[in-house]
Short mmCIF file of N, CA and C in Angstrom, two decimals:
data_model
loop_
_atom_site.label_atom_id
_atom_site.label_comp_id
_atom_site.label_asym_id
_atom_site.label_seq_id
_atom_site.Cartn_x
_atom_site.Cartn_y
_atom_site.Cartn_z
N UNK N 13 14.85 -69.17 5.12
CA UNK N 13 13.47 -68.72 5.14
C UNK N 13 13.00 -68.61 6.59
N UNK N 14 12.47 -67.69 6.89
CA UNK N 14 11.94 -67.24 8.37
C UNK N 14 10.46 -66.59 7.78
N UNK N 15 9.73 -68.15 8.93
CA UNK N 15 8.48 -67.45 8.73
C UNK N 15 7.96 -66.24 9.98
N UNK N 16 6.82 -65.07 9.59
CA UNK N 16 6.24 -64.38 10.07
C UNK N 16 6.29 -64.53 11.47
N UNK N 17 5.77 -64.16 12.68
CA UNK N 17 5.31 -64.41 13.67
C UNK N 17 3.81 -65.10 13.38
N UNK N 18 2.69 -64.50 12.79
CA UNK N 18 1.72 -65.01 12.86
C UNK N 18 1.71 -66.61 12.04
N UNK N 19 2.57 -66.61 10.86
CA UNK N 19 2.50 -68.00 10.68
C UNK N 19 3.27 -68.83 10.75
N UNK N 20 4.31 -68.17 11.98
CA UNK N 20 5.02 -69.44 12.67
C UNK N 20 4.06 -69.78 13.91
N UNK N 21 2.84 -69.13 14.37
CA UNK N 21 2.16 -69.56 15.22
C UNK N 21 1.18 -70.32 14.99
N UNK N 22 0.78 -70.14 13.93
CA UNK N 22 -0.76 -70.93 13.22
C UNK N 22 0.16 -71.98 12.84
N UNK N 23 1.28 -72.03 12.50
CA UNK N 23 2.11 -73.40 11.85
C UNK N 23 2.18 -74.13 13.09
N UNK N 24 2.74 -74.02 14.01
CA UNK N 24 2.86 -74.51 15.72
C UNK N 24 1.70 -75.08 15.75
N UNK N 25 0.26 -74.27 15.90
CA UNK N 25 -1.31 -74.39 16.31
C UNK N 25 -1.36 -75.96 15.13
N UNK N 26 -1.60 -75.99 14.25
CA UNK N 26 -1.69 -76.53 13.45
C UNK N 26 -0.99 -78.06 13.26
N UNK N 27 0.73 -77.72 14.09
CA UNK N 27 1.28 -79.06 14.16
C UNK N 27 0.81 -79.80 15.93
N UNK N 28 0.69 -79.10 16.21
CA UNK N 28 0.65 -79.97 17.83
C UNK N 28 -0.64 -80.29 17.96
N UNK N 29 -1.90 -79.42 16.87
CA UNK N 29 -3.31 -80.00 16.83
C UNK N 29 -3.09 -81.80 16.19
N UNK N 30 -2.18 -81.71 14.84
CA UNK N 30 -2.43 -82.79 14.22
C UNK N 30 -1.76 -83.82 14.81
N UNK N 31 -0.07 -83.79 15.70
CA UNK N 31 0.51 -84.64 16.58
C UNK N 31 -0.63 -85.25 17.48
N UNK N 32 -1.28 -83.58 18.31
CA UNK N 32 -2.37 -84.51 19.30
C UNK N 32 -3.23 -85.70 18.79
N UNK N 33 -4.11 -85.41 17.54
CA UNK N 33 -4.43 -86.20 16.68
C UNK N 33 -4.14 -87.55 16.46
N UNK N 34 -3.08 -87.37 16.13
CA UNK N 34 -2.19 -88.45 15.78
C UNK N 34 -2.24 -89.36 17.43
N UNK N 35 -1.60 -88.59 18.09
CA UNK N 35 -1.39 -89.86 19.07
C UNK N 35 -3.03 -90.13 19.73
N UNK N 36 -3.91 -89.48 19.87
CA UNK N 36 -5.45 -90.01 19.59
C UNK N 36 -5.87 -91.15 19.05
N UNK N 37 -5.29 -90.48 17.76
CA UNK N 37 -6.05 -92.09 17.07
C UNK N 37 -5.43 -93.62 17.19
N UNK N 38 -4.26 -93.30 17.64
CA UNK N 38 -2.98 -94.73 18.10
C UNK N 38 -3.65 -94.60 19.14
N UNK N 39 -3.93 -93.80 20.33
CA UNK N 39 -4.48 -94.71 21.20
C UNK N 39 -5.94 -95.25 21.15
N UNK N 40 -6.76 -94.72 19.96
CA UNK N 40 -8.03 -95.29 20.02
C UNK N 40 -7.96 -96.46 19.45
N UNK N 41 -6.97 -96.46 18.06
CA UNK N 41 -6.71 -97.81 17.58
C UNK N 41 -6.07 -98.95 18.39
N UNK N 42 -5.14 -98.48 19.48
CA UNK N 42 -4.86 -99.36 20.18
C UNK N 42 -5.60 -100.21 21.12
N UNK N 43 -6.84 -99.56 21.79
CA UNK N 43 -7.98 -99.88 22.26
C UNK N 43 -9.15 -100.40 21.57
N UNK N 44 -8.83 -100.18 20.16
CA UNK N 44 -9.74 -101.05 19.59
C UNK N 44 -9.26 -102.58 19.40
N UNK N 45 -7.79 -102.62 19.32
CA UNK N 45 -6.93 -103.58 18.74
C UNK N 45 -7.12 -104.48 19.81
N UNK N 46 -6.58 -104.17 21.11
CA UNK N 46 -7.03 -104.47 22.60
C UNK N 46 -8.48 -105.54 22.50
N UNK N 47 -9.13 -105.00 22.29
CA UNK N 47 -10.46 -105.32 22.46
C UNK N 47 -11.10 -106.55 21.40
N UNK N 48 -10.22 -106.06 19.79
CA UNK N 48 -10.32 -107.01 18.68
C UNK N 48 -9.33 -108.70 19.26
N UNK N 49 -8.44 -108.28 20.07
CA UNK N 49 -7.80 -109.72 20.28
C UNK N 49 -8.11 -110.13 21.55
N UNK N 50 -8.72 -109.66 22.44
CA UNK N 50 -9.32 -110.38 23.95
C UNK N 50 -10.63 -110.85 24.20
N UNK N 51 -11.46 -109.83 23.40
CA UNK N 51 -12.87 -110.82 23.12
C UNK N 51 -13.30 -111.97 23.00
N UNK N 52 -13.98 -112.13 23.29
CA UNK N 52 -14.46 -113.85 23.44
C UNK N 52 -16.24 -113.61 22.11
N UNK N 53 -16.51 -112.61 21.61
CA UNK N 53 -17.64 -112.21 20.97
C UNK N 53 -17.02 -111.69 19.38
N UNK N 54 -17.74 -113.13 18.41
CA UNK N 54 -17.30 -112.44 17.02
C UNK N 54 -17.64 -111.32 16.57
N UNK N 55 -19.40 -110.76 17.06
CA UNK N 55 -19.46 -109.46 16.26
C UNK N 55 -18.49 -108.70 17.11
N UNK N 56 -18.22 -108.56 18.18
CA UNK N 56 -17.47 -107.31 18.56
C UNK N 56 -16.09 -106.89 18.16
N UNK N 57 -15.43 -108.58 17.67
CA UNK N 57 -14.56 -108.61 17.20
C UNK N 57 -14.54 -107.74 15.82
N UNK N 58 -15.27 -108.47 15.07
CA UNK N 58 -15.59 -107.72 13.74
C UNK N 58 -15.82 -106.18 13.99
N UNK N 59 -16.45 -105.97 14.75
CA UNK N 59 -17.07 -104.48 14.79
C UNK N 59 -15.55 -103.73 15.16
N UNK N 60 -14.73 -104.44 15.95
CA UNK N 60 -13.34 -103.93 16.56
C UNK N 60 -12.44 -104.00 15.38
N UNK N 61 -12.33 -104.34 14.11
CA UNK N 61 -11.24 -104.28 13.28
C UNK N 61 -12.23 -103.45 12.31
N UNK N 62 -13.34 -103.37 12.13
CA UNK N 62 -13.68 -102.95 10.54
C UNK N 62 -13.71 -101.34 11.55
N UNK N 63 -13.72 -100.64 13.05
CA UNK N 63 -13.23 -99.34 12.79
C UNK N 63 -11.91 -99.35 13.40
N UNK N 64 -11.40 -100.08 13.29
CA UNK N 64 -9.66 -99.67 12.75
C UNK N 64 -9.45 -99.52 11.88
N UNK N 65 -10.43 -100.09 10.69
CA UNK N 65 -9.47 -100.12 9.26
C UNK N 65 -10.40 -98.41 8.93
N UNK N 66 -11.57 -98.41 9.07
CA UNK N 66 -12.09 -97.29 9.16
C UNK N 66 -11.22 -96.09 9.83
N UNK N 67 -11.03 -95.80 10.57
CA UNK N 67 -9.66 -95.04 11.00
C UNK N 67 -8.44 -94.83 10.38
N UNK N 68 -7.72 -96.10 10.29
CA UNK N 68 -6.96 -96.28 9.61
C UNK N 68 -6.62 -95.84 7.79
N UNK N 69 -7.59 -96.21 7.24
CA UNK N 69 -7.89 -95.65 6.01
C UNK N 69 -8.36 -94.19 5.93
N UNK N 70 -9.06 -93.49 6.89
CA UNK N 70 -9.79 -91.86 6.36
C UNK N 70 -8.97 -91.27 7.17
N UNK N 71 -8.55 -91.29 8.40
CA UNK N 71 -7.59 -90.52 8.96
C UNK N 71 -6.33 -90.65 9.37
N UNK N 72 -5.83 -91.70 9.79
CA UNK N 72 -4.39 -91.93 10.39
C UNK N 72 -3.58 -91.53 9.04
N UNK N 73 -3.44 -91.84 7.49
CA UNK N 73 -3.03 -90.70 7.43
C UNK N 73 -2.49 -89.57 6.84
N UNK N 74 -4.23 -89.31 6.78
CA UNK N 74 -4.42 -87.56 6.73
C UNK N 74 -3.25 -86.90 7.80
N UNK N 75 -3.86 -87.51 8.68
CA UNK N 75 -3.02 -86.81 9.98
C UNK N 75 -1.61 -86.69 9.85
N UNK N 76 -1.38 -87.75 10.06
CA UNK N 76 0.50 -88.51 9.94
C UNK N 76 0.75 -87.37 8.87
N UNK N 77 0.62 -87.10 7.27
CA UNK N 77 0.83 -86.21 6.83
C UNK N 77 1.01 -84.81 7.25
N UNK N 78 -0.11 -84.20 7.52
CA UNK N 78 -0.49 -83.05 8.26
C UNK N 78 1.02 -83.01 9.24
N UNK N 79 1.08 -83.55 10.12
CA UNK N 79 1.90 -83.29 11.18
C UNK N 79 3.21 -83.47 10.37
N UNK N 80 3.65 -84.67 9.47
CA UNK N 80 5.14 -83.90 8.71
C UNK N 80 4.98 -82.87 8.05
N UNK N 81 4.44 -82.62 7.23
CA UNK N 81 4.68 -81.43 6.37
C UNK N 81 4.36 -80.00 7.64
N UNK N 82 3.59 -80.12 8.84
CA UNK N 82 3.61 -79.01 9.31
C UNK N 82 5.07 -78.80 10.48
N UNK N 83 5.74 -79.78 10.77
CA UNK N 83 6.59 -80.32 11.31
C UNK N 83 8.38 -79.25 10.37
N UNK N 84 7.82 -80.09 9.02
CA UNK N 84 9.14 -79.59 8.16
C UNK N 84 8.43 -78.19 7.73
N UNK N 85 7.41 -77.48 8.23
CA UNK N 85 7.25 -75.73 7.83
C UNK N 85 7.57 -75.41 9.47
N UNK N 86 7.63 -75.69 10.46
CA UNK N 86 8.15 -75.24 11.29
C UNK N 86 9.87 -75.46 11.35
N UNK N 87 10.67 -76.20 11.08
CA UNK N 87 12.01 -76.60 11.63
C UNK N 87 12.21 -75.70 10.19
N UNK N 88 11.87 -75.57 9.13
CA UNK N 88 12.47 -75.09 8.16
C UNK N 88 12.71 -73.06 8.42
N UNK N 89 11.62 -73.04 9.05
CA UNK N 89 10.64 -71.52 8.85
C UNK N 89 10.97 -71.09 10.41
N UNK N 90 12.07 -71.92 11.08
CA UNK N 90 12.11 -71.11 12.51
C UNK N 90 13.44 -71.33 12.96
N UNK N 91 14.01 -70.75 13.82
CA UNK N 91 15.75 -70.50 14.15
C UNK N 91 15.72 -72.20 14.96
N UNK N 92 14.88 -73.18 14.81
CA UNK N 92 15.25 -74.68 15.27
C UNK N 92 15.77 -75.56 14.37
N UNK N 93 15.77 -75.54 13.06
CA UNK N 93 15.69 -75.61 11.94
C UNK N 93 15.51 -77.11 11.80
N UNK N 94 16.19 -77.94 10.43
CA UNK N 94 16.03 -78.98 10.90
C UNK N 94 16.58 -80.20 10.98
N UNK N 95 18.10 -79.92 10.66
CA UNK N 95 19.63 -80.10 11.14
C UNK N 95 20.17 -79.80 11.87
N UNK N 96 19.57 -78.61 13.04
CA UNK N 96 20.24 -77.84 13.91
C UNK N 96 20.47 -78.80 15.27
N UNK N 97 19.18 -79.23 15.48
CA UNK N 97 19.22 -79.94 16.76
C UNK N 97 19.11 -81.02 16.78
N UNK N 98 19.38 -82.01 18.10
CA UNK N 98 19.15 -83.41 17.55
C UNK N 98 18.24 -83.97 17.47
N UNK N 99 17.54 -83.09 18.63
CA UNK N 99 15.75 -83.61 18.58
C UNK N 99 14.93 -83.81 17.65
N UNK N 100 15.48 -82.12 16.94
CA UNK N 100 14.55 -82.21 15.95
C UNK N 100 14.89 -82.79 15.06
N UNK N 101 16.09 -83.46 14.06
CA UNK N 101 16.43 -84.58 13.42
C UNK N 101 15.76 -85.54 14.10
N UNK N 102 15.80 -86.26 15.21
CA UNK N 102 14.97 -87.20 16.03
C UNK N 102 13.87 -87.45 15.74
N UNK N 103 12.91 -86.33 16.18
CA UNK N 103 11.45 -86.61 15.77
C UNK N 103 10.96 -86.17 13.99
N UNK N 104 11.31 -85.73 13.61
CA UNK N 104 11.82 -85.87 11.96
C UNK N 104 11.68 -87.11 11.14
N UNK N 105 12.78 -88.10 11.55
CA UNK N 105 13.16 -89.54 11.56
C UNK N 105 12.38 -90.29 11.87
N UNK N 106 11.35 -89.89 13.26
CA UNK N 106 10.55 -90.77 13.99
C UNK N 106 9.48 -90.80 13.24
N UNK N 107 9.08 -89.40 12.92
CA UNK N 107 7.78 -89.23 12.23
C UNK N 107 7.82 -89.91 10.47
N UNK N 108 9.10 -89.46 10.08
CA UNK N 108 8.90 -90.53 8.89
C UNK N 108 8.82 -91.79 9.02
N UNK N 109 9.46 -92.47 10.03
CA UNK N 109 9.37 -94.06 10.26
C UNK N 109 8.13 -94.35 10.49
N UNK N 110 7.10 -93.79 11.08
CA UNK N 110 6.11 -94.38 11.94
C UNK N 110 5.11 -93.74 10.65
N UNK N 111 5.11 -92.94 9.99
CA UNK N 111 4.54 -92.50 8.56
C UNK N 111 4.43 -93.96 7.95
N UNK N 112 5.43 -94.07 7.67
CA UNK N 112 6.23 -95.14 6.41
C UNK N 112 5.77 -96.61 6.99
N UNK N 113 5.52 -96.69 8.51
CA UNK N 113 5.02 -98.02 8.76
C UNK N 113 3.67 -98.29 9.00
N UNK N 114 3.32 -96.61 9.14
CA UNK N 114 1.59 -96.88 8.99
C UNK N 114 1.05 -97.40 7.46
N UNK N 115 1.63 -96.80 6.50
CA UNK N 115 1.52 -97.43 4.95
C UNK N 115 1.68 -98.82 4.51
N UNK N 116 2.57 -98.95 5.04
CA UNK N 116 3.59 -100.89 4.72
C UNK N 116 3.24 -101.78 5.65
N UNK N 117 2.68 -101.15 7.18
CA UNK N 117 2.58 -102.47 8.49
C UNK N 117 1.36 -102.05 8.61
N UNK N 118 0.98 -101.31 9.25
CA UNK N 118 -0.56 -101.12 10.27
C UNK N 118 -1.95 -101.07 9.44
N UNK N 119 -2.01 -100.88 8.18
CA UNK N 119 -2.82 -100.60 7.40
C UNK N 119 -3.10 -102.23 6.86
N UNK N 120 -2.36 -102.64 6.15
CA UNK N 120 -2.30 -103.95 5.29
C UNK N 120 -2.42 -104.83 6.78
N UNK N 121 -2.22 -104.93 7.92
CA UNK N 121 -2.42 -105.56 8.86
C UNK N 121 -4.25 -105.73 9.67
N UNK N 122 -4.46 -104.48 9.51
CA UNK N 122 -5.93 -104.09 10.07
C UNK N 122 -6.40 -104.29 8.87
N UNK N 123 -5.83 -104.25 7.49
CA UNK N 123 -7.01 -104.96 6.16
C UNK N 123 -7.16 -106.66 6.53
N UNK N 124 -6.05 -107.49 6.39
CA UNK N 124 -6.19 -108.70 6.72
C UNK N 124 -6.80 -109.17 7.73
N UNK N 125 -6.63 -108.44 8.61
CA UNK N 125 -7.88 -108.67 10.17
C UNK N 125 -9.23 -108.76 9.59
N UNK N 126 -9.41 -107.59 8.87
CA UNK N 126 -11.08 -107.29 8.46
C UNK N 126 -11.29 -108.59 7.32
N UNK N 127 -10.39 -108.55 6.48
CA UNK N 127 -10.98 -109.69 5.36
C UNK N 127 -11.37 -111.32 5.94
N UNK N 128 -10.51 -111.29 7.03
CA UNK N 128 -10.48 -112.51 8.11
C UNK N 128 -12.06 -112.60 8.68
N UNK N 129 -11.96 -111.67 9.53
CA UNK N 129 -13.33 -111.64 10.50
C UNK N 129 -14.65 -111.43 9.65
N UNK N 130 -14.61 -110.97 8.18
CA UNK N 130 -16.05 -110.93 7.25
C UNK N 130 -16.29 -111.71 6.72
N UNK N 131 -15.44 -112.96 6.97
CA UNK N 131 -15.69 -114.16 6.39
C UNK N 131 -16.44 -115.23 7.27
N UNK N 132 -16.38 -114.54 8.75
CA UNK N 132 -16.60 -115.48 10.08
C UNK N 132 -15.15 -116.02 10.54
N UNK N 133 -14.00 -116.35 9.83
CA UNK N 133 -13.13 -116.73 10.56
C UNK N 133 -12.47 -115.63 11.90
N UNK N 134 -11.59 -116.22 12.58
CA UNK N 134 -10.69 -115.90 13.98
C UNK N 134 -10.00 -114.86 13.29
N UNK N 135 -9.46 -114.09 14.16
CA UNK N 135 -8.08 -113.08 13.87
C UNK N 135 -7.32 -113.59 13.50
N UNK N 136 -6.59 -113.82 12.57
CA UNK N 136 -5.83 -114.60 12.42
C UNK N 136 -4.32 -114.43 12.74
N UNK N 137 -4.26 -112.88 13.36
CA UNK N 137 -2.69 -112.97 14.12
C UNK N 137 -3.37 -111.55 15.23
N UNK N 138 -3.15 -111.35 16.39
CA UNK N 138 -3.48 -110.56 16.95
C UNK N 138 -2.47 -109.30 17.36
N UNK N 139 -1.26 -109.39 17.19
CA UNK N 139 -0.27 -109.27 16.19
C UNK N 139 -0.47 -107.55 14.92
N UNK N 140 -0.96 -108.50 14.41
CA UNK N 140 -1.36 -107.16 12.81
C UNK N 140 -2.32 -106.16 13.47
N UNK N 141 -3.51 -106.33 15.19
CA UNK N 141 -3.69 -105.08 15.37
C UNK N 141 -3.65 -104.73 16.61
N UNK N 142 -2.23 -105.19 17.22
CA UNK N 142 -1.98 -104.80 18.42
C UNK N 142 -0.33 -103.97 17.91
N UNK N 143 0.37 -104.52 17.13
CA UNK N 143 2.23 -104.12 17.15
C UNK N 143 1.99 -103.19 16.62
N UNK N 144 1.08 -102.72 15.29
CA UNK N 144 1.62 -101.26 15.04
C UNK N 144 1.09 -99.99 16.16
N UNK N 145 -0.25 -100.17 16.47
CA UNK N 145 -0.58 -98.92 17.75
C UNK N 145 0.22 -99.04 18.82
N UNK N 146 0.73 -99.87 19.32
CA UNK N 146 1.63 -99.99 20.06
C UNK N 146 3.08 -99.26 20.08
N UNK N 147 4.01 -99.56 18.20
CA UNK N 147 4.60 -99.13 18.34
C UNK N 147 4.62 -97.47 18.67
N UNK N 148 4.04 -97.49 17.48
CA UNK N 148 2.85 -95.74 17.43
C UNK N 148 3.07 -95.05 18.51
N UNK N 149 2.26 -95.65 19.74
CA UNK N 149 1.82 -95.07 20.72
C UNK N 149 3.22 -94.84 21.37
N UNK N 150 4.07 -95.50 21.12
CA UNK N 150 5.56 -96.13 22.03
C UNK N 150 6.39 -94.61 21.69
N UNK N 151 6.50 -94.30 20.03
CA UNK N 151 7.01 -93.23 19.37
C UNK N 151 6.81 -92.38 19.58
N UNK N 152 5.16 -91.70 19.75
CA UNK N 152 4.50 -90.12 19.86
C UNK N 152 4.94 -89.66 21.34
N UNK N 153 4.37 -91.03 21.79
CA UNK N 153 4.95 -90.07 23.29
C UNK N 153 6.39 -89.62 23.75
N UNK N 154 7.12 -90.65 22.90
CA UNK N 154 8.95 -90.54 22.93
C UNK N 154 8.56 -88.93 22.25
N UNK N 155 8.21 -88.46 21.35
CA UNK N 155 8.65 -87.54 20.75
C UNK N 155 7.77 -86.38 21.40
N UNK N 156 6.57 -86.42 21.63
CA UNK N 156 5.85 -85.39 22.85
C UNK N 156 7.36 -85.17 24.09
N UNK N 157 7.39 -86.18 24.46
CA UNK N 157 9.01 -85.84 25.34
C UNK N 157 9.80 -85.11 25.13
N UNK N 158 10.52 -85.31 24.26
CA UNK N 158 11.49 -84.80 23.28
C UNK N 158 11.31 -83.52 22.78
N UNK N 159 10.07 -83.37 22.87
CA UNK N 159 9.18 -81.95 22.35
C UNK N 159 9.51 -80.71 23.42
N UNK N 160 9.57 -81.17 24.92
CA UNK N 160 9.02 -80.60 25.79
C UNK N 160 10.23 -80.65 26.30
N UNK N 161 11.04 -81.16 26.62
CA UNK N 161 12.51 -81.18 27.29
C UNK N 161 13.50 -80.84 26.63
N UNK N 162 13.55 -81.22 25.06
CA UNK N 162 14.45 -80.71 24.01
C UNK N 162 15.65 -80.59 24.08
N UNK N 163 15.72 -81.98 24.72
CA UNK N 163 17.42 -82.47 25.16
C UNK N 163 17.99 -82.65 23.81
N UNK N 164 19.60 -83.16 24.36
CA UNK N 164 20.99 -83.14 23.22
C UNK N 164 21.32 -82.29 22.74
N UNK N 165 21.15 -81.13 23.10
CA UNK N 165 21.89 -80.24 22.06
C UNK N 165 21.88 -80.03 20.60
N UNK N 166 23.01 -79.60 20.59
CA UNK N 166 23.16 -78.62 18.60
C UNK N 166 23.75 -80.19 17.86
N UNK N 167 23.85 -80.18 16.86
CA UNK N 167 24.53 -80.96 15.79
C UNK N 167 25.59 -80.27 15.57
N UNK N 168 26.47 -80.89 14.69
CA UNK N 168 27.73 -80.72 14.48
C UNK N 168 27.62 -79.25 13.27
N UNK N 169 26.08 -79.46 12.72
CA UNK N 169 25.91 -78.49 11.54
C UNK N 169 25.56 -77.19 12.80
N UNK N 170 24.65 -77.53 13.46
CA UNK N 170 24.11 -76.34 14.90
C UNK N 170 25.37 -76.11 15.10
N UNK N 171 26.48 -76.71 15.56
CA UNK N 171 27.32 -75.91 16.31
C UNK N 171 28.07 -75.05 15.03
N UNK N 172 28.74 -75.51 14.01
CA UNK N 172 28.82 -74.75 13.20
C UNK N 172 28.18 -73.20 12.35
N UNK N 173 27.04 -73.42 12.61
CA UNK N 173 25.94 -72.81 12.19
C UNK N 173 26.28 -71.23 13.22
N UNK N 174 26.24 -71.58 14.02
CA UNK N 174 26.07 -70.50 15.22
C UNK N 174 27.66 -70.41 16.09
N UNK N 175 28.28 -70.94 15.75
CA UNK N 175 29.93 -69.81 15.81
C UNK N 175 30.24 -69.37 14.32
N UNK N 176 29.84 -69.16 13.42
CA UNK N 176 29.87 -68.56 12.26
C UNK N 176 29.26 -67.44 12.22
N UNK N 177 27.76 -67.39 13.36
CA UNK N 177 27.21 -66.33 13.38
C UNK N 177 28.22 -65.08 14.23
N UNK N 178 28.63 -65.96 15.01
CA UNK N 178 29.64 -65.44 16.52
C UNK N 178 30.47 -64.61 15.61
N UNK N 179 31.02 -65.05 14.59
CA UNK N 179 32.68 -64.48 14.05
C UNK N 179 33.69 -65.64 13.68
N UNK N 180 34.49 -65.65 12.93
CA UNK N 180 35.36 -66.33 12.52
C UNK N 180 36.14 -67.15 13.43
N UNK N 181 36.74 -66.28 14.84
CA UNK N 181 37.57 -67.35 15.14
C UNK N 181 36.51 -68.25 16.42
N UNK N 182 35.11 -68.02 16.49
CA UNK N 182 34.71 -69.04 17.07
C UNK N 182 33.99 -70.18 16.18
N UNK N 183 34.20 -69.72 15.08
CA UNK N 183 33.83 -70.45 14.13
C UNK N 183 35.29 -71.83 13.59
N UNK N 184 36.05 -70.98 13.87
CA UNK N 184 37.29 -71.70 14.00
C UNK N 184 37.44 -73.00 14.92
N UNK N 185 37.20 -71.97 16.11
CA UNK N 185 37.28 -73.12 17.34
C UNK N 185 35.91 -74.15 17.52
N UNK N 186 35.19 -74.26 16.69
CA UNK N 186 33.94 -74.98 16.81
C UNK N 186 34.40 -75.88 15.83
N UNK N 187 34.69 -75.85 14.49
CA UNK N 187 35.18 -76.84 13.83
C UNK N 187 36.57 -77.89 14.57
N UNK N 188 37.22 -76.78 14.72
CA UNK N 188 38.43 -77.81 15.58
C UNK N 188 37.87 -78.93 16.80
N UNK N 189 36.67 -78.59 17.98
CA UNK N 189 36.04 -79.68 18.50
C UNK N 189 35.08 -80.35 17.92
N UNK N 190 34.64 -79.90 16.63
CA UNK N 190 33.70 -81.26 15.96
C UNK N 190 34.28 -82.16 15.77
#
């Protein structure tokens, strides 16, 4: 499947809006998280986890979504595909991991913060809202990198892929060095 020109461009527009997004809100959450464990002031504390979880719950992720599914209509819908390269397997992988840990770690972490601090008690690990924006933040930019330099080369399927296009016997000789 090869998409259009115009909506392999609005697909592009669309993924690097919601990536930007994305790494936005890891760094706003991270600065909130920041702020929820160095304070010396309970309301600010409180006020610092109930909009993380606020964040956390209406957008982080909307977003996180948005950017895979616009992610897998670009690698699917364009000659990068999304076996071809390693990057893009890379950030693929990355984006499902950091998906999958915003659901299971960062979320259920910034809930327990909030149920903590509306009670009047301490944070009770500073931890649950500093490690996931952190990692977050650690990932997007690895993969903004990765985006922009688009190192490693083809895969073993890429190199295959494209001496097949070549003709048979470089298709030959591409299997023989995989």
């Amino acid at each position: 499947m090869k998409l259009s020109r115009p909506a392999r461009r609005a697909s592009l527009v669309v993924h690097v809006i919601a990536s930007a997004g994305w790494l936005g809100l890891t760094l706003g959450l991270l600065a909130l998280g920041v702020t929820a464990a160095t304070t010396g002031s309970p309301v600010t504390m409180e006020a610092s986890v109930r909009a993380m979880k606020l964040f956390a719950d209406w957008l982080l992720l909307p977003v996180a979504f948005l950017t895979l599914l616009s992610g897998l209509v670009l690698s699917l819908g364009t000659p990068w595909g999304l076996a071809r390269h390693r990057w893009v397997c890379t950030k693929f992988w990355l984006t499902l991991a950091t998906t999958t840990a915003t659901v299971f770690a960062l979320r259920p972490g910034v809930n327990s913060a909030v149920a903590a601090v509306a009670v009047g008690e301490a944070l009770p690990d500073a931890g649950d809202v500093l490690f996931g924006p952190i990692v977050s933040l650690s990932a997007y930019v690895f993969m903004t990198v990765i985006s922009v330099l688009k190192p490693w080369g083809l895969t073993r399927r890429g190199r295959n892929l494209r001496a097949s296009a070549r003709g048979p016997v470089a298709a030959e000789r591409a299997r023989q060095t995989a």
